[in-house]
Coordinates of C-alpha atoms and ligand atoms in Angstrom, one line a residue:
M1 CA 47.1 30.3 12.5
M2 CA 44.2 32.4 11.4
K3 CA 45.1 31.6 7.8
F4 CA 45.0 27.9 8.7
I5 CA 41.6 28.1 10.4
K6 CA 40.3 30.2 7.3
S7 CA 41.5 27.6 4.8
S8 CA 40.2 24.7 6.9
L9 CA 36.9 26.4 7.1
T10 CA 37.0 26.9 3.3
V11 CA 37.7 23.1 2.8
M12 CA 34.9 22.3 5.2
F13 CA 32.6 24.6 3.4
I14 CA 33.5 23.2 0.0
T15 CA 33.1 19.6 1.4
I16 CA 29.7 20.4 2.9
I17 CA 28.6 22.1 -0.4
S18 CA 29.8 19.3 -2.6
S19 CA 28.3 16.6 -0.4
L20 CA 25.0 18.5 -0.5
F21 CA 25.4 18.9 -4.2
A22 CA 26.1 15.1 -4.6
S23 CA 23.2 14.1 -2.6
N24 CA 21.0 16.7 -4.3
E25 CA 22.1 15.2 -7.6
V26 CA 21.2 11.7 -6.7
S27 CA 18.1 11.8 -4.6
I28 CA 16.6 8.4 -4.2
V29 CA 13.5 7.5 -2.0
P30 CA 13.5 5.0 -0.4
A31 CA 17.2 5.4 0.3
P32 CA 19.2 2.6 -1.1
V33 CA 21.2 0.3 1.2
S34 CA 24.5 1.6 -0.2
M35 CA 25.5 4.1 -2.8
T36 CA 28.7 5.7 -3.9
T37 CA 28.8 8.3 -6.6
G38 CA 31.7 8.7 -9.0
K39 CA 32.9 11.4 -11.3
G40 CA 31.1 12.1 -14.5
Y41 CA 28.0 10.9 -16.2
F42 CA 26.5 8.4 -18.5
S43 CA 24.8 10.1 -21.4
L44 CA 21.5 8.4 -22.4
S45 CA 20.3 9.3 -25.9
S46 CA 18.3 7.6 -28.6
R47 CA 21.6 6.3 -29.8
S48 CA 22.1 4.2 -26.6
S49 CA 21.4 0.5 -26.9
L50 CA 19.3 -1.5 -24.5
L51 CA 20.6 -5.0 -23.9
I52 CA 18.9 -8.0 -22.0
N53 CA 20.7 -11.2 -21.3
T54 CA 17.7 -13.5 -21.6
G55 CA 14.6 -13.9 -23.6
D56 CA 12.5 -13.9 -20.4
K57 CA 9.3 -11.9 -21.1
A58 CA 9.4 -10.3 -17.7
V59 CA 12.8 -8.9 -18.5
K60 CA 11.8 -7.6 -21.9
D61 CA 8.8 -5.9 -20.3
I62 CA 11.2 -4.1 -17.9
A63 CA 13.2 -3.0 -20.9
S64 CA 10.0 -1.7 -22.5
F65 CA 9.1 0.1 -19.3
L66 CA 12.3 2.1 -19.6
N67 CA 11.4 3.0 -23.2
K68 CA 7.9 4.1 -22.1
H69 CA 9.5 6.2 -19.3
I70 CA 11.9 8.0 -21.4
K71 CA 9.3 8.7 -24.0
E72 CA 6.8 10.0 -21.5
F73 CA 9.3 12.2 -19.6
Y74 CA 11.7 13.4 -22.2
N75 CA 10.1 12.5 -25.5
L76 CA 13.1 10.4 -26.4
S77 CA 12.4 7.7 -29.1
N78 CA 12.4 4.0 -28.3
L79 CA 15.8 2.3 -27.8
T80 CA 16.0 -1.0 -29.7
I81 CA 16.0 -3.9 -27.3
E82 CA 18.6 -6.5 -28.1
N83 CA 19.9 -9.8 -26.7
G84 CA 23.5 -9.6 -25.6
A85 CA 25.8 -10.6 -22.8
I86 CA 28.5 -7.9 -23.0
A87 CA 27.7 -4.3 -22.1
G88 CA 29.4 -2.3 -24.7
K89 CA 30.1 1.5 -24.8
G90 CA 26.8 3.4 -24.7
S91 CA 24.7 0.5 -23.6
I92 CA 22.3 -0.1 -20.8
M93 CA 22.3 -3.8 -19.8
I94 CA 19.4 -5.4 -17.9
K95 CA 20.8 -8.6 -16.5
L96 CA 19.1 -11.5 -14.8
D97 CA 21.9 -13.3 -12.9
K98 CA 20.9 -15.9 -10.3
G99 CA 24.4 -16.8 -9.5
R100 CA 25.4 -13.5 -8.0
G101 CA 23.6 -14.0 -4.7
I102 CA 21.6 -10.7 -4.9
K103 CA 19.0 -10.7 -2.2
P104 CA 15.2 -11.2 -2.9
E105 CA 13.8 -8.0 -4.7
G106 CA 17.4 -6.6 -4.6
Y107 CA 19.5 -5.3 -7.4
E108 CA 22.9 -3.9 -8.2
L109 CA 23.1 -0.8 -10.4
S110 CA 26.3 0.4 -11.9
V111 CA 26.5 3.6 -13.8
T112 CA 29.8 4.5 -15.6
R113 CA 30.6 6.9 -18.2
D114 CA 30.6 4.0 -20.7
N115 CA 27.5 2.0 -19.6
I116 CA 24.9 1.1 -17.2
E117 CA 24.2 -2.3 -15.8
I118 CA 21.2 -3.4 -13.6
C119 CA 21.5 -6.8 -12.3
A120 CA 19.2 -8.9 -10.1
S121 CA 18.5 -12.5 -9.3
N122 CA 14.8 -12.0 -10.2
P123 CA 12.7 -9.7 -12.4
N124 CA 11.3 -7.9 -9.4
G125 CA 14.8 -6.7 -8.4
L126 CA 15.4 -5.6 -12.0
F127 CA 12.1 -3.6 -11.8
Y128 CA 13.3 -1.8 -8.6
G129 CA 16.7 -1.2 -10.2
M130 CA 14.8 0.4 -13.0
Q131 CA 12.8 2.6 -10.6
T132 CA 16.1 3.8 -9.0
L133 CA 17.4 4.6 -12.4
F134 CA 14.3 6.6 -13.2
Q135 CA 15.0 8.6 -10.0
M136 CA 18.6 9.3 -11.3
M137 CA 17.1 11.1 -14.3
P138 CA 15.7 14.6 -14.2
P139 CA 12.4 14.8 -12.3
E140 CA 10.8 17.4 -14.7
K141 CA 9.1 16.3 -17.8
K142 CA 10.8 18.1 -20.7
E143 CA 12.1 17.3 -24.1
I144 CA 15.8 16.4 -24.0
S145 CA 18.0 14.5 -26.4
K146 CA 20.7 13.6 -23.8
I147 CA 19.8 12.4 -20.3
K148 CA 22.8 12.9 -17.9
I149 CA 22.9 10.1 -15.3
K150 CA 25.4 10.5 -12.5
C151 CA 28.1 7.7 -12.3
A152 CA 27.3 5.6 -9.2
E153 CA 27.5 2.1 -7.7
I154 CA 24.4 1.1 -5.8
E155 CA 23.6 -2.1 -3.9
D156 CA 20.1 -2.3 -2.7
Y157 CA 17.4 -4.6 -1.3
P158 CA 14.4 -4.2 1.0
R159 CA 14.4 -4.6 4.8
F160 CA 10.8 -6.0 4.8
S161 CA 8.8 -8.2 2.4
W162 CA 5.4 -6.6 3.1
R163 CA 5.5 -3.0 2.1
G164 CA 1.8 -2.3 1.9
L165 CA -0.7 0.5 1.1
H166 CA -4.4 -0.1 1.6
L167 CA -7.3 1.6 0.0
D168 CA -11.0 1.6 1.2
V169 CA -13.2 1.9 -1.8
C170 CA -16.3 1.1 0.2
R171 CA -16.9 4.4 2.1
H172 CA -16.2 6.3 -1.1
F173 CA -16.0 4.5 -4.3
M174 CA -12.8 5.2 -6.4
P175 CA -12.7 4.4 -10.1
K176 CA -10.5 1.8 -11.8
E177 CA -8.4 4.4 -13.5
F178 CA -7.5 5.9 -10.2
V179 CA -6.6 2.4 -8.8
F180 CA -4.1 2.2 -11.7
K181 CA -2.6 5.5 -10.8
Y182 CA -2.4 4.4 -7.1
L183 CA -0.4 1.3 -8.3
D184 CA 1.9 3.4 -10.4
Y185 CA 2.7 5.6 -7.4
M186 CA 3.2 2.5 -5.2
A187 CA 5.7 1.2 -7.7
M188 CA 7.6 4.4 -7.7
H189 CA 8.1 4.0 -4.0
K190 CA 8.9 0.3 -4.2
L191 CA 5.8 -0.6 -2.3
N192 CA 4.7 -4.1 -3.2
T193 CA 1.4 -5.0 -1.5
F194 CA -1.9 -3.4 -2.3
H195 CA -4.6 -4.1 0.3
F196 CA -7.9 -3.7 -1.5
H197 CA -10.7 -3.1 1.0
L198 CA -13.7 -4.2 -1.1
T199 CA -16.6 -4.8 1.2
D200 CA -18.0 -2.9 4.1
D201 CA -21.2 -1.6 5.7
Q202 CA -21.5 1.3 3.3
G203 CA -21.1 -0.6 0.0
W204 CA -20.1 -4.0 -1.6
R205 CA -17.7 -3.2 -4.4
I206 CA -16.8 -6.4 -6.1
E207 CA -19.0 -8.4 -8.6
I208 CA -19.7 -11.9 -7.5
K209 CA -21.5 -13.8 -10.3
K210 CA -23.1 -16.3 -8.0
Y211 CA -24.7 -13.6 -5.9
P212 CA -25.7 -10.7 -8.3
L213 CA -27.6 -8.9 -5.6
L214 CA -24.4 -8.1 -3.8
T215 CA -23.7 -5.4 -6.3
E216 CA -27.1 -4.8 -7.7
I217 CA -28.4 -3.8 -4.2
G218 CA -25.4 -3.8 -1.9
S219 CA -23.2 -1.5 -4.0
V220 CA -25.7 1.4 -3.6
R221 CA -26.4 3.4 -0.4
S222 CA -29.3 5.9 -0.4
E223 CA -27.3 9.0 0.8
T224 CA -24.3 9.9 2.9
L225 CA -23.5 11.7 6.1
V226 CA -22.2 15.2 5.5
G227 CA -19.6 16.7 7.9
H228 CA -18.1 14.9 10.9
Y229 CA -19.7 11.9 12.6
Y230 CA -19.5 13.8 15.9
D231 CA -21.2 16.9 14.6
K232 CA -24.2 17.8 16.8
N233 CA -26.8 17.7 14.1
S234 CA -26.5 15.0 11.4
V235 CA -27.0 16.2 7.8
Y236 CA -27.3 13.9 4.9
D237 CA -26.6 14.7 1.2
N238 CA -29.8 13.1 -0.1
T239 CA -27.8 11.6 -3.0
P240 CA -27.3 7.9 -3.7
H241 CA -23.7 6.7 -3.8
S242 CA -22.7 3.7 -5.7
G243 CA -20.0 1.9 -7.8
F244 CA -18.3 -1.5 -8.0
F245 CA -15.6 -3.4 -9.9
T246 CA -16.7 -5.9 -12.4
Q247 CA -14.7 -9.1 -12.5
E248 CA -13.1 -7.9 -15.7
D249 CA -12.1 -4.6 -13.9
I250 CA -10.6 -6.7 -11.1
R251 CA -8.6 -8.9 -13.6
E252 CA -7.3 -5.7 -15.2
I253 CA -6.3 -4.3 -11.9
V254 CA -4.5 -7.5 -10.8
K255 CA -2.7 -7.7 -14.1
Y256 CA -1.7 -4.0 -13.9
A257 CA -0.4 -4.6 -10.4
A258 CA 1.5 -7.7 -11.4
E259 CA 3.3 -5.8 -14.2
R260 CA 4.5 -3.6 -11.3
Y261 CA 5.4 -6.4 -9.0
I262 CA 2.6 -5.5 -6.7
T263 CA 0.4 -8.2 -5.1
V264 CA -3.2 -7.3 -4.6
V265 CA -4.6 -8.7 -1.3
P266 CA -8.4 -8.6 -1.4
E267 CA -10.3 -7.9 1.8
I268 CA -13.8 -9.5 2.2
E269 CA -15.0 -8.4 5.6
M270 CA -16.6 -11.0 7.9
P271 CA -18.5 -11.5 10.1
G272 CA -18.9 -7.7 10.9
H273 CA -19.0 -4.6 8.7
A274 CA -21.6 -6.5 6.7
L275 CA -24.7 -4.3 6.2
A276 CA -24.2 -3.9 2.5
L277 CA -24.2 -7.8 2.1
L278 CA -27.1 -8.0 4.5
S279 CA -29.1 -5.5 2.5
A280 CA -28.9 -7.8 -0.5
Y281 CA -29.2 -11.1 1.4
P282 CA -31.0 -10.5 4.6
E283 CA -31.4 -14.1 5.4
L284 CA -27.7 -14.2 6.4
G285 CA -28.4 -12.0 9.4
C286 CA -29.6 -13.2 12.8
T287 CA -32.9 -11.2 12.6
G288 CA -33.5 -11.6 8.9
G289 CA -33.7 -7.9 8.4
P290 CA -34.6 -5.8 6.5
Y291 CA -31.2 -4.1 6.3
K292 CA -29.9 -1.1 4.5
S293 CA -26.4 -0.3 3.4
A294 CA -25.1 2.3 6.0
T295 CA -25.4 6.0 5.2
K296 CA -23.1 7.0 8.1
W297 CA -19.8 5.7 9.6
G298 CA -19.0 3.5 12.6
V299 CA -19.8 0.0 13.8
F300 CA -23.2 -1.6 13.5
D301 CA -24.8 -4.3 15.5
D302 CA -26.2 -6.3 12.6
V303 CA -23.5 -8.8 11.5
M304 CA -23.6 -12.2 9.7
C305 CA -25.3 -15.0 11.6
A306 CA -22.7 -17.5 12.9
G307 CA -25.5 -20.0 13.7
K308 CA -26.8 -20.6 10.1
E309 CA -25.1 -23.0 7.8
K310 CA -26.0 -20.9 4.8
T311 CA -23.8 -18.0 6.0
F312 CA -20.8 -20.3 5.6
E313 CA -22.1 -21.8 2.3
F314 CA -22.5 -18.3 0.9
L315 CA -19.2 -17.0 2.0
E316 CA -17.5 -20.1 0.5
G317 CA -19.2 -19.2 -2.8
V318 CA -17.8 -15.6 -2.5
I319 CA -14.4 -16.9 -1.7
D320 CA -14.3 -19.3 -4.7
E321 CA -14.7 -16.4 -7.0
V322 CA -12.3 -14.1 -5.1
I323 CA -9.7 -16.8 -5.2
A324 CA -10.1 -17.3 -8.9
L325 CA -9.5 -13.5 -9.4
F326 CA -6.7 -12.8 -7.0
P327 CA -3.6 -14.9 -7.1
S328 CA -2.4 -13.5 -3.7
T329 CA -1.3 -16.1 -1.1
Y330 CA -3.1 -14.0 1.5
I331 CA -6.8 -13.4 1.6
H332 CA -7.9 -10.8 4.1
V333 CA -11.1 -11.8 6.0
G334 CA -11.5 -8.6 8.0
G335 CA -12.6 -9.8 11.5
D336 CA -12.6 -6.4 13.1
E337 CA -15.3 -4.5 15.0
C338 CA -17.9 -7.3 15.2
P339 CA -20.3 -6.5 18.0
K340 CA -21.8 -9.6 19.6
V341 CA -25.3 -8.3 20.6
R342 CA -27.1 -10.1 17.8
W343 CA -25.3 -13.3 18.4
H344 CA -26.2 -13.0 22.1
D345 CA -29.9 -12.8 21.3
C346 CA -30.0 -15.2 18.3
P347 CA -31.2 -18.8 19.1
L348 CA -29.3 -20.2 16.3
C349 CA -26.0 -18.6 17.3
Q350 CA -26.6 -19.8 20.9
Q351 CA -27.3 -23.3 19.6
R352 CA -24.0 -23.2 17.7
M353 CA -22.2 -22.2 20.8
K354 CA -23.7 -25.2 22.7
D355 CA -23.0 -27.6 19.8
E356 CA -19.4 -26.5 19.6
S357 CA -18.8 -26.1 23.3
L358 CA -18.0 -22.4 23.0
A359 CA -17.9 -20.5 26.1
N360 CA -18.7 -17.1 24.9
E361 CA -19.4 -15.0 21.8
H362 CA -15.7 -14.3 21.3
Q363 CA -15.1 -18.0 20.8
L364 CA -18.0 -17.9 18.4
Q365 CA -16.2 -15.3 16.4
S366 CA -13.1 -17.5 16.5
Y367 CA -15.2 -20.5 15.4
F368 CA -16.4 -18.3 12.5
V369 CA -12.9 -17.3 11.4
Q370 CA -11.3 -20.7 11.9
R371 CA -14.0 -22.4 9.8
M372 CA -13.4 -19.9 7.0
E373 CA -9.7 -20.5 7.5
R374 CA -10.1 -24.2 6.9
Y375 CA -11.9 -23.5 3.6
I376 CA -9.4 -20.9 2.4
N377 CA -6.5 -23.2 3.5
S378 CA -8.1 -26.0 1.5
K379 CA -7.8 -23.9 -1.6
G380 CA -4.1 -23.3 -0.9
R381 CA -4.4 -19.8 0.5
I382 CA -3.7 -18.2 3.9
I383 CA -5.9 -15.9 5.8
I384 CA -4.9 -12.6 7.3
G385 CA -7.2 -10.5 9.5
W386 CA -7.4 -7.5 11.8
D387 CA -6.1 -8.1 15.3
E388 CA -9.6 -8.9 16.7
I389 CA -9.1 -12.4 15.3
L390 CA -6.8 -13.0 18.3
E391 CA -9.9 -12.8 20.6
G392 CA -11.3 -16.2 21.5
G393 CA -8.2 -17.9 19.9
L394 CA -6.2 -17.4 16.8
A395 CA -6.9 -19.6 13.7
P396 CA -4.0 -22.0 13.3
N397 CA -2.4 -20.5 10.2
A398 CA -3.6 -16.9 10.4
A399 CA -1.5 -13.9 9.9
V400 CA -2.5 -10.8 11.9
M401 CA -2.8 -7.1 10.9
S402 CA -2.1 -5.1 14.1
W403 CA -4.2 -1.9 14.0
R404 CA -5.3 -1.1 17.6
G405 CA -1.7 -0.3 18.6
E406 CA 1.2 -2.9 18.5
E407 CA -0.1 -5.3 21.1
G408 CA -2.0 -7.5 18.7
G409 CA 1.2 -7.8 16.6
I410 CA 3.4 -8.6 19.6
S411 CA 0.9 -11.2 20.8
A412 CA 0.6 -12.8 17.3
A413 CA 4.4 -12.9 16.7
G414 CA 4.8 -14.2 20.2
Q415 CA 2.6 -17.2 19.0
Q416 CA 4.7 -17.5 15.9
H417 CA 2.1 -16.1 13.6
Y418 CA 3.1 -13.7 10.8
V419 CA 2.2 -10.1 11.3
V420 CA 1.7 -6.9 9.4
M421 CA 2.0 -3.8 11.6
T422 CA -0.5 -1.0 10.9
P423 CA -1.0 0.8 14.2
G424 CA -3.3 3.7 14.0
S425 CA -0.8 6.0 15.7
H426 CA 1.7 5.8 12.8
C427 CA 0.1 4.0 9.8
Y428 CA -3.4 5.5 9.5
L429 CA -3.0 7.9 6.6
D430 CA -6.6 9.1 7.0
Y431 CA -5.5 11.0 10.2
Y432 CA -4.7 14.6 10.2
Q433 CA -1.2 15.4 9.0
G434 CA -1.2 19.0 10.1
N435 CA -3.2 21.7 12.0
K436 CA -6.9 20.7 12.2
E437 CA -7.8 24.3 11.6
T438 CA -6.3 24.5 8.2
E439 CA -6.4 20.8 7.0
P440 CA -9.3 19.3 5.2
L441 CA -11.8 17.6 7.5
A442 CA -10.4 14.2 8.6
I443 CA -11.4 11.3 10.9
G444 CA -9.2 12.6 13.8
G445 CA -5.8 11.7 15.1
Y446 CA -2.5 13.4 14.3
T447 CA 0.0 11.6 12.2
P448 CA 2.4 14.2 10.6
L449 CA 5.1 13.2 8.2
E450 CA 7.9 13.0 10.7
K451 CA 5.9 10.6 13.0
V452 CA 5.4 8.2 10.1
Y453 CA 9.1 8.5 9.2
G454 CA 10.0 7.7 12.8
Y455 CA 8.0 4.5 12.9
E456 CA 9.7 1.3 13.7
P457 CA 7.8 -1.8 12.7
V458 CA 9.6 -4.3 14.9
P459 CA 8.4 -3.7 18.4
A460 CA 11.2 -3.7 21.0
A461 CA 9.2 -6.1 23.2
L462 CA 9.9 -8.9 20.7
S463 CA 12.7 -11.3 21.0
A464 CA 14.9 -11.7 17.9
D465 CA 13.3 -15.1 17.3
N466 CA 9.8 -13.7 17.3
A467 CA 10.7 -10.4 15.4
K468 CA 11.2 -12.4 12.2
Y469 CA 7.4 -12.9 12.1
I470 CA 7.0 -9.2 11.4
M471 CA 6.6 -9.2 7.7
G472 CA 6.4 -5.4 7.4
A473 CA 3.9 -2.6 7.7
Q474 CA 1.3 -0.8 5.8
G475 CA -0.4 2.6 5.4
N476 CA -4.2 2.3 5.7
V477 CA -6.4 4.8 3.8
W478 CA -10.0 4.8 5.0
T479 CA -12.2 7.0 3.0
E480 CA -15.1 8.1 5.3
Y481 CA -13.8 11.6 4.9
I482 CA -11.9 11.3 1.7
L483 CA -14.3 11.8 -1.2
T484 CA -12.1 12.0 -4.3
P485 CA -8.9 10.6 -5.8
D486 CA -7.2 13.9 -5.5
H487 CA -8.0 13.9 -1.8
V488 CA -6.7 10.3 -1.4
E489 CA -3.4 11.4 -2.9
Y490 CA -3.2 14.4 -0.7
M491 CA -3.6 12.2 2.4
V492 CA -1.3 9.5 1.1
Y493 CA 1.8 11.5 -0.1
P494 CA 4.3 12.2 1.1
R495 CA 3.4 10.1 4.1
A496 CA 3.6 6.8 2.0
A497 CA 7.0 8.0 0.9
A498 CA 8.1 8.1 4.5
L499 CA 6.6 4.7 5.1
S500 CA 8.4 3.3 2.0
E501 CA 11.7 4.3 3.5
V502 CA 10.8 2.7 6.9
L503 CA 10.0 -0.5 5.1
W504 CA 12.8 -0.5 2.5
S505 CA 15.9 1.2 3.9
P506 CA 18.2 -0.1 6.7
K507 CA 17.0 1.2 10.1
E508 CA 20.5 2.6 11.0
S509 CA 20.8 4.6 7.7
R510 CA 17.5 6.5 8.1
G511 CA 17.5 10.2 8.7
Y512 CA 14.6 12.5 8.6
K513 CA 16.6 15.5 7.4
S514 CA 18.1 13.6 4.5
F515 CA 14.7 12.3 3.7
L516 CA 13.2 15.8 3.5
Q517 CA 16.1 16.9 1.4
R518 CA 15.7 14.0 -1.1
M519 CA 11.9 14.6 -1.1
N520 CA 12.4 18.0 -2.6
T521 CA 13.4 16.2 -5.9
M522 CA 10.7 13.6 -5.4
I523 CA 8.1 16.4 -5.2
K524 CA 9.2 17.7 -8.6
R525 CA 8.5 14.1 -9.8
Y526 CA 5.1 14.2 -8.2
K527 CA 4.3 17.4 -10.1
S528 CA 5.5 15.9 -13.3
V529 CA 3.2 12.8 -13.1
G530 CA 0.3 14.8 -11.6
L531 CA 0.3 13.2 -8.2
N532 CA -1.3 15.5 -5.6
Y533 CA 0.4 15.7 -2.2
C534 CA 0.3 17.6 1.1
P535 CA 2.9 20.3 0.9
N536 CA 3.0 21.1 4.6
E537 CA 6.6 20.1 5.2
F538 CA 7.9 21.7 1.9
V539 CA 6.5 25.1 2.2
K540 CA 9.2 27.7 3.0
K541 CA 9.2 28.7 6.6
T542 CA 8.4 32.4 5.6
E543 CA 5.4 31.3 3.5
K544 CA 4.3 29.1 6.4
N545 CA 4.3 32.1 8.8
D546 CA 2.4 34.3 6.5
Ligands
LIG1 C1 -10.0 -0.9 11.2 O1 -9.5 0.2 11.2 N1 -11.3 -1.0 11.6 C2 -9.3 -2.1 10.9
LIG2 ZN1 -27.3 -15.7 14.6

C-alpha cells in the first residue's frame, strides 16, 4: 500500500513538475483561448523559409516584422520572403484565409517539428499570431543561430474589441519617440486602441494650423506645482513647461500605430478643461479673460462659452483638422468636469438657454455636446465622451467612457449606447499600486496588480442584450504626478498586462496565479526591450521582507 501511495505521489509530482515546465516553456500574455503543446520543437534558423500566400502589402509587412524581430533579438539574418501556398519542411507560412471562419482579430497558430503556420481572416489576426509566436521564442536578447519553438496548436481571438490604453500628454508632455515605444508595448500585449489625451487646462499639445496660438501660447505654462495638490503649502518649480506635436508628428504616430494595428483616438476636451485654449483665444470664454494655462491640477471654473456662436465655429475648425489627421471612427470630445458657474453668470449662455428652451446648465452642456456631435457625425465620425455627457441627456449617437465607477456605463448601455469601461477603482493606472510609503508620489487611490487582474468589464447589472454594448475597457494614465517616460512605464506595467488579459482572454480561463507565473517570462522580455515596470509582485518574498 505504502509503495502504491509513494508511486502515485511520484507520478503526481512528475505531472505537476512537467505541467509547470510546459507552461513555463510557453508563457503567453494575454493567455490564448486554447493551446495544446506537443512533443518537440521547430527549429528556426537563417535557413528557414518565410512564405506568404498573398501579395497583400499588409501581409508582407508582417513577414518583415518577423525578420526585424529575429534580427533585433537574436541577430539572425533576414529570411527571404517568398510567395507560396504549401508549407514545406523548415518553412514559416503566413496565411490569409478568409474561408476558414477565424474570428475578427483572431488567428490559428500551428507549430510542428516541420513547419509553422499562422492563419487568419485578416492581417490584424496575423499580426497577433506573430506576437504570440514572438512570445514562444526566448525572452532574452542574445545571439543564437537556432531558435527552438515548442510544438503547439493555438486557437485565439479577443473577448473585447476595445482594448485601450490612454496617455495624458497635457499635464506632462511626452516626446514622440516615447509615444512610439508606448505603441510598441501596446502591440506586445495585443492592445488595439490608443486614447491620446491632447488638450487640457495645463497645455494644448496638437498643432492646429488654422489657430496657431493654440500651440504658440497654449502649449506653454509658466511653472508647475511641486509635490501633492493637497500639501499644506503650495510650492512651484518656477520653470516653464511646454511641448506639442506638429501635424507631421501626428501623422507619423498614426502611421506607426496603424502598422501595429492600433487605432489612435484623439481627445479634444470641451467645454471644460479649456484653460490652455482660453489662454490663446480668450474671446471664447464667458468673461473674455485674460486666462493662463494652469500651473496646478484640478478643475477650473473658466470653460468655453456655450452662448457664443464663435465657440462652435472655432471648435469645428479644430475638428476639421483633427479628422483629417486621425482616421479613427471615434473622436473623443471629453465632456468631463465642466463647472457651470460661468455659464450661470453669463448673459450669452443664459440667452442660449432661453432660445433653446433649456431648463438648466446641464442641459446647456448637453446642447453643446449634441451640437458638436451633429458636426462630427456629418463628417462620418462618432463621438465618445466621459460619462458626464449623460447629464442633461445623451447625444443620440454618442459612446460613453465610464470613469466615475460603472454607473455611467450601465446607464448608457441600458440606453443602447456603446460603452468603454474605465472605472477609477480598477482602470486608473495613475493610482498607487503598492504601499504609499515606498511608492513614488501618486495622485491617490490604490489599484494593485491583482485588483486590475480581477476586473470584469461587463457589469452584472446589465442584461445580456445590453451587455453587448460594452465594447471593452481601457487603462487611463493621467500624468499630474508622472513626469517622465520611465515613470509612465513604471505605472503602466505590469498593470496593463493584467488588463490585456482581462480584455483578450476568456473570462472563465483567467487565473491570477497562472498570470503571475507567465509574467515571470514577460518581465524578462520587458528587460530585453528596455521597458521599465513596477516589480512589486515579482520581488521574492524574502527580499520583500528585508
Ligand atoms: C477624468 O478622469 N477626469 C476623466
Ligand atoms: Zn458664456
